[in-house]
CSV table of C-alpha atoms in Angstrom, one decimal:
chain,number,residue,atom,x,y,z
Y,1,GLY,CA,-17.5,2.3,7.1
Y,2,GLN,CA,-16.1,0.6,3.6
Y,3,GLN,CA,-14.0,-2.2,3.9
Y,4,VAL,CA,-12.1,-4.1,1.6
Y,5,MET,CA,-11.5,-8.2,1.9
Y,6,GLN,CA,-9.7,-10.4,0.4
Y,7,ILE,CA,-9.7,-14.1,-0.4
Y,8,PRO,CA,-7.7,-16.7,-0.1
Y,9,GLN,CA,-5.9,-14.7,2.9
Y,10,TYR,CA,-2.6,-17.7,1.4
Y,11,GLN,CA,-2.4,-19.7,-1.4
Y,12,HIS,CA,0.3,-22.6,-1.8
Y,13,VAL,CA,0.9,-23.7,-5.4
Y,14,GLN,CA,3.2,-25.9,-7.1
Y,15,GLU,CA,5.0,-23.6,-9.7
Y,16,GLY,CA,2.7,-23.9,-13.1
Y,17,GLU,CA,-0.6,-23.8,-12.2
Y,18,ASP,CA,-3.1,-21.2,-12.0
Y,19,PHE,CA,-3.8,-18.6,-9.3
Y,20,THR,CA,-6.7,-16.4,-8.5
Y,21,THR,CA,-7.5,-13.7,-5.9
Y,22,TYR,CA,-10.7,-12.5,-5.0
Y,23,CYS,CA,-11.4,-8.7,-3.9
Y,24,ASN,CA,-14.5,-7.6,-2.3
Y,25,SER,CA,-15.7,-3.8,-1.7
Y,26,SER,CA,-18.8,-3.4,0.5
Y,27,THR,CA,-19.5,-0.1,-1.4
Y,28,THR,CA,-18.9,0.6,-5.1
Y,29,LEU,CA,-15.7,1.4,-5.7
Y,30,SER,CA,-14.8,4.4,-8.1
Y,31,ASN,CA,-11.9,2.4,-9.1
Y,32,ILE,CA,-9.6,-0.2,-8.2
Y,33,GLN,CA,-5.8,-0.5,-7.7
Y,34,TRP,CA,-3.9,-4.2,-7.6
Y,35,TYR,CA,-0.3,-4.0,-5.6
Y,36,LYS,CA,2.4,-6.0,-4.8
Y,37,GLN,CA,4.4,-6.5,-2.4
Y,38,ARG,CA,8.0,-9.1,-2.4
Y,39,PRO,CA,8.9,-10.8,1.1
Y,40,GLY,CA,10.8,-8.2,2.7
Y,41,GLY,CA,9.8,-5.3,0.5
Y,42,HIS,CA,6.8,-2.5,-0.3
Y,43,PRO,CA,4.3,-3.1,-1.9
Y,44,VAL,CA,4.6,-1.6,-6.4
Y,45,PHE,CA,1.9,-0.1,-8.3
Y,46,LEU,CA,0.5,-2.9,-11.0
Y,47,ILE,CA,-2.5,-1.3,-12.6
Y,48,GLN,CA,-5.7,-0.2,-12.4
Y,49,LEU,CA,-9.1,-0.4,-13.3
Y,50,VAL,CA,-11.6,2.3,-13.3
Y,51,LYS,CA,-15.0,0.7,-15.8
Y,52,SER,CA,-17.4,-1.6,-14.8
Y,53,GLY,CA,-16.7,-5.2,-16.1
Y,54,GLU,CA,-13.0,-3.8,-17.3
Y,55,VAL,CA,-10.7,-6.6,-18.2
Y,56,LYS,CA,-6.7,-5.7,-18.4
Y,57,LYS,CA,-4.1,-7.9,-19.4
Y,58,GLN,CA,0.0,-7.6,-18.2
Y,59,LYS,CA,1.5,-10.6,-19.9
Y,60,ARG,CA,0.8,-13.6,-17.2
Y,61,LEU,CA,-1.8,-11.6,-15.4
Y,62,THR,CA,-5.5,-10.4,-16.0
Y,63,PHE,CA,-7.1,-8.4,-13.9
Y,64,GLN,CA,-10.8,-8.0,-13.8
Y,65,PHE,CA,-13.1,-5.4,-12.6
Y,66,GLY,CA,-16.8,-6.5,-11.7
Y,67,GLU,CA,-20.0,-4.6,-13.3
Y,68,ALA,CA,-21.4,-3.7,-10.0
Y,69,LYS,CA,-17.8,-1.8,-9.6
Y,70,LYS,CA,-18.2,-4.1,-6.0
Y,71,ASN,CA,-15.5,-6.7,-6.8
Y,72,SER,CA,-12.5,-7.4,-8.5
Y,73,SER,CA,-9.8,-10.0,-9.4
Y,74,LEU,CA,-6.3,-10.9,-10.7
Y,75,HIS,CA,-5.5,-14.3,-11.9
Y,76,ILE,CA,-1.7,-15.3,-13.0
Y,77,THR,CA,-1.8,-18.3,-15.1
Y,78,ALA,CA,0.9,-21.0,-14.8
Y,79,THR,CA,2.7,-19.0,-11.7
Y,80,GLN,CA,6.6,-19.2,-11.5
Y,81,THR,CA,8.6,-18.6,-8.4
Y,82,THR,CA,9.2,-15.1,-9.4
Y,83,ASP,CA,5.6,-14.4,-8.9
Y,84,VAL,CA,6.1,-15.1,-5.2
Y,85,GLY,CA,4.2,-12.0,-2.9
Y,86,THR,CA,1.8,-10.5,-1.8
Y,87,TYR,CA,-1.0,-9.2,-4.0
Y,88,PHE,CA,-3.6,-6.2,-3.0
Y,89,CYS,CA,-6.1,-4.8,-4.3
Y,90,ALA,CA,-7.2,-1.2,-3.0
Y,91,GLY,CA,-10.4,0.4,-3.8
Y,92,ALA,CA,-11.4,4.3,-3.4
Y,93,GLY,CA,-15.5,4.8,-3.0
Y,94,GLY,CA,-17.8,5.0,0.3
Y,95,ALA,CA,-18.6,8.4,1.1
Y,96,THR,CA,-14.9,9.6,1.5
Y,97,ASN,CA,-14.3,8.3,-1.6
Y,98,LYS,CA,-10.3,7.5,0.0
Y,99,LEU,CA,-7.8,4.5,-0.9
Y,100,ILE,CA,-8.7,1.7,1.4
Y,101,PHE,CA,-6.2,-1.6,1.0
Y,102,GLY,CA,-7.3,-5.2,1.1
Y,103,THR,CA,-6.5,-7.4,3.8
Y,104,GLY,CA,-3.8,-9.2,0.6
Y,105,THR,CA,-3.5,-12.9,-0.2
Y,106,LEU,CA,0.2,-14.1,0.3
Y,107,LEU,CA,0.9,-16.6,-2.6
Y,108,ALA,CA,3.4,-19.3,-2.1
Y,109,VAL,CA,4.9,-20.7,-5.2
Y,110,GLN,CA,6.8,-24.1,-5.1
Y,111,PRO,CA,9.5,-24.7,-7.4
N,1,SER,CA,12.7,10.4,-12.9
N,2,GLN,CA,10.7,10.3,-9.8
N,3,THR,CA,12.3,8.6,-6.8
N,4,ILE,CA,11.6,8.6,-3.2
N,5,HIS,CA,13.3,7.8,-0.1
N,6,GLN,CA,13.0,6.7,3.4
N,7,TRP,CA,15.0,6.1,6.7
N,8,PRO,CA,15.9,4.8,8.7
N,9,ALA,CA,15.4,1.2,7.3
N,10,THR,CA,15.5,-0.5,10.6
N,11,LEU,CA,15.1,0.4,14.1
N,12,VAL,CA,15.0,-1.3,17.6
N,13,GLN,CA,13.0,1.6,20.3
N,14,PRO,CA,12.7,1.4,24.0
N,15,VAL,CA,9.2,1.8,25.2
N,16,GLY,CA,8.9,5.1,26.0
N,17,SER,CA,11.3,6.8,24.0
N,18,PRO,CA,10.6,9.4,20.9
N,19,LEU,CA,10.6,8.1,16.9
N,20,SER,CA,11.0,10.4,14.0
N,21,LEU,CA,11.3,8.6,10.5
N,22,GLU,CA,12.4,10.8,7.9
N,23,CYS,CA,10.6,10.4,3.9
N,24,THR,CA,11.7,12.6,1.0
N,25,VAL,CA,10.5,12.6,-3.0
N,26,GLU,CA,12.7,13.4,-5.8
N,27,GLY,CA,11.7,14.6,-9.3
N,28,THR,CA,8.5,16.3,-8.5
N,29,SER,CA,6.9,18.7,-6.9
N,30,ASN,CA,3.7,19.4,-4.8
N,31,PRO,CA,2.9,15.2,-4.3
N,32,ASN,CA,0.3,14.4,-2.1
N,33,LEU,CA,2.2,12.4,0.3
N,34,TYR,CA,1.6,9.6,3.1
N,35,TRP,CA,2.1,7.4,6.1
N,36,TYR,CA,1.0,3.5,6.1
N,37,ARG,CA,1.5,1.4,8.4
N,38,GLN,CA,1.7,-2.6,8.1
N,39,ALA,CA,1.2,-5.0,10.7
N,40,ALA,CA,2.7,-8.2,10.4
N,41,GLY,CA,0.9,-10.4,7.9
N,42,ARG,CA,-1.2,-7.8,7.4
N,43,GLY,CA,-3.1,-4.9,5.3
N,44,LEU,CA,-1.9,-1.2,5.0
N,45,GLN,CA,-3.5,1.1,7.5
N,46,LEU,CA,-3.4,4.9,6.3
N,47,LEU,CA,-2.1,7.0,9.3
N,48,PHE,CA,-1.3,10.3,7.8
N,49,TYR,CA,-1.9,12.5,4.1
N,50,SER,CA,-0.5,15.8,2.9
N,51,VAL,CA,-1.8,17.8,0.2
N,52,GLY,CA,0.8,20.3,0.7
N,53,ILE,CA,3.9,22.0,3.7
N,54,GLY,CA,2.1,22.3,6.6
N,55,GLN,CA,-1.0,20.3,5.7
N,56,ILE,CA,-1.6,16.8,7.6
N,57,SER,CA,-4.7,15.2,7.8
N,58,SER,CA,-4.9,12.2,10.4
N,59,GLU,CA,-7.0,9.2,9.8
N,60,VAL,CA,-6.1,7.5,12.8
N,61,PRO,CA,-6.3,8.5,16.6
N,62,GLN,CA,-3.1,7.3,17.7
N,63,ASN,CA,0.5,7.8,19.9
N,64,LEU,CA,1.5,9.0,16.4
N,65,SER,CA,2.5,13.1,14.4
N,66,ALA,CA,3.0,13.7,11.0
N,67,SER,CA,5.0,17.3,9.6
N,68,ARG,CA,5.6,18.6,6.3
N,69,PRO,CA,8.2,21.1,7.0
N,70,GLN,CA,9.3,20.9,3.0
N,71,ASP,CA,7.5,20.4,-0.4
N,72,ARG,CA,8.6,17.5,-0.8
N,73,GLN,CA,10.1,15.7,2.8
N,74,PHE,CA,7.4,14.0,5.3
N,75,ILE,CA,8.2,13.3,8.8
N,76,LEU,CA,6.5,11.0,11.3
N,77,SER,CA,7.4,11.5,14.7
N,78,SER,CA,5.8,9.8,18.4
N,79,LYS,CA,7.2,11.7,21.9
N,80,LYS,CA,6.7,8.3,23.4
N,81,LEU,CA,6.5,5.0,21.8
N,82,LEU,CA,3.9,2.1,23.0
N,83,LEU,CA,4.7,-1.8,22.1
N,84,SER,CA,2.0,-1.5,19.6
N,85,ASP,CA,3.8,1.5,17.8
N,86,SER,CA,6.2,-2.0,16.4
N,87,GLY,CA,5.4,-2.5,12.8
N,88,PHE,CA,6.6,-1.7,9.3
N,89,TYR,CA,6.1,2.2,7.9
N,90,LEU,CA,5.1,3.1,4.6
N,91,CYS,CA,5.7,6.3,3.0
N,92,ALA,CA,4.0,6.8,-0.3
N,93,TRP,CA,3.7,10.0,-2.9
N,94,SER,CA,0.9,10.2,-5.0
N,95,TRP,CA,0.3,12.6,-8.5
N,96,ASP,CA,-3.7,12.4,-8.0
N,97,ARG,CA,-4.8,15.0,-5.5
N,98,THR,CA,-8.2,13.2,-5.0
N,99,ASN,CA,-6.0,10.6,-2.6
N,100,THR,CA,-7.5,8.0,-5.4
N,101,GLY,CA,-4.6,7.7,-8.1
N,102,GLU,CA,-1.5,5.5,-7.8
N,103,LEU,CA,0.5,5.4,-5.0
N,104,PHE,CA,4.2,5.3,-5.1
N,105,PHE,CA,6.4,3.5,-1.9
N,106,GLY,CA,9.6,4.4,-0.5
N,107,GLU,CA,11.3,1.0,1.0
N,108,GLY,CA,10.0,1.4,4.9
N,109,SER,CA,11.0,1.4,8.5
N,110,ARG,CA,10.9,-1.2,10.2
N,111,LEU,CA,10.2,-1.0,14.4
N,112,THR,CA,10.5,-2.8,16.8
N,113,VAL,CA,9.4,-1.7,20.4
N,114,LEU,CA,10.7,-3.8,23.1
């Protein structure tokens, strides 16, 4: 069945450094979504990408959807302590076209 | 505006005891409703989803069941809990009928089975 993997599983950065997490699907996706889950909290929707090669920005966050619609990335410029949490991608595709969550990347930011 | 409430927030249950987690959505009608489980340090696994009253789709065979007795109420149950049922349970709703749209999550229920 469809699998969505994320790398790295964990990233520790100094405040001010950049951060990137990558999402890879075994099947072509109709869309990709990104969520952020603060420690002890629940996932919160960040953005959805639909088009091949699409790039969207939210302040210091840049989201990309690959040309083949099988991968995506989230890049954070100049991380802040408020960026701490787990970032999940979620993709819809494959035979069932249901939303499958990635394994998540836990970001730790040291002040 | 729409809100989603989930309770209880935390519970500790012995093996073999029953379970009932409740979720309600306000401010919208006929939403898609979902139950997810998140094991410690892991991703989100879809357990059940519902597109309407009494309509439940199960994604993973397991010790749990779900019911939707009212349009904006979704209940997760078990008759006899197992140790492996421990985890963080999240209810979510969506407008999207294709099951691929944006999800709005509740605050979660943390279950520990001893």
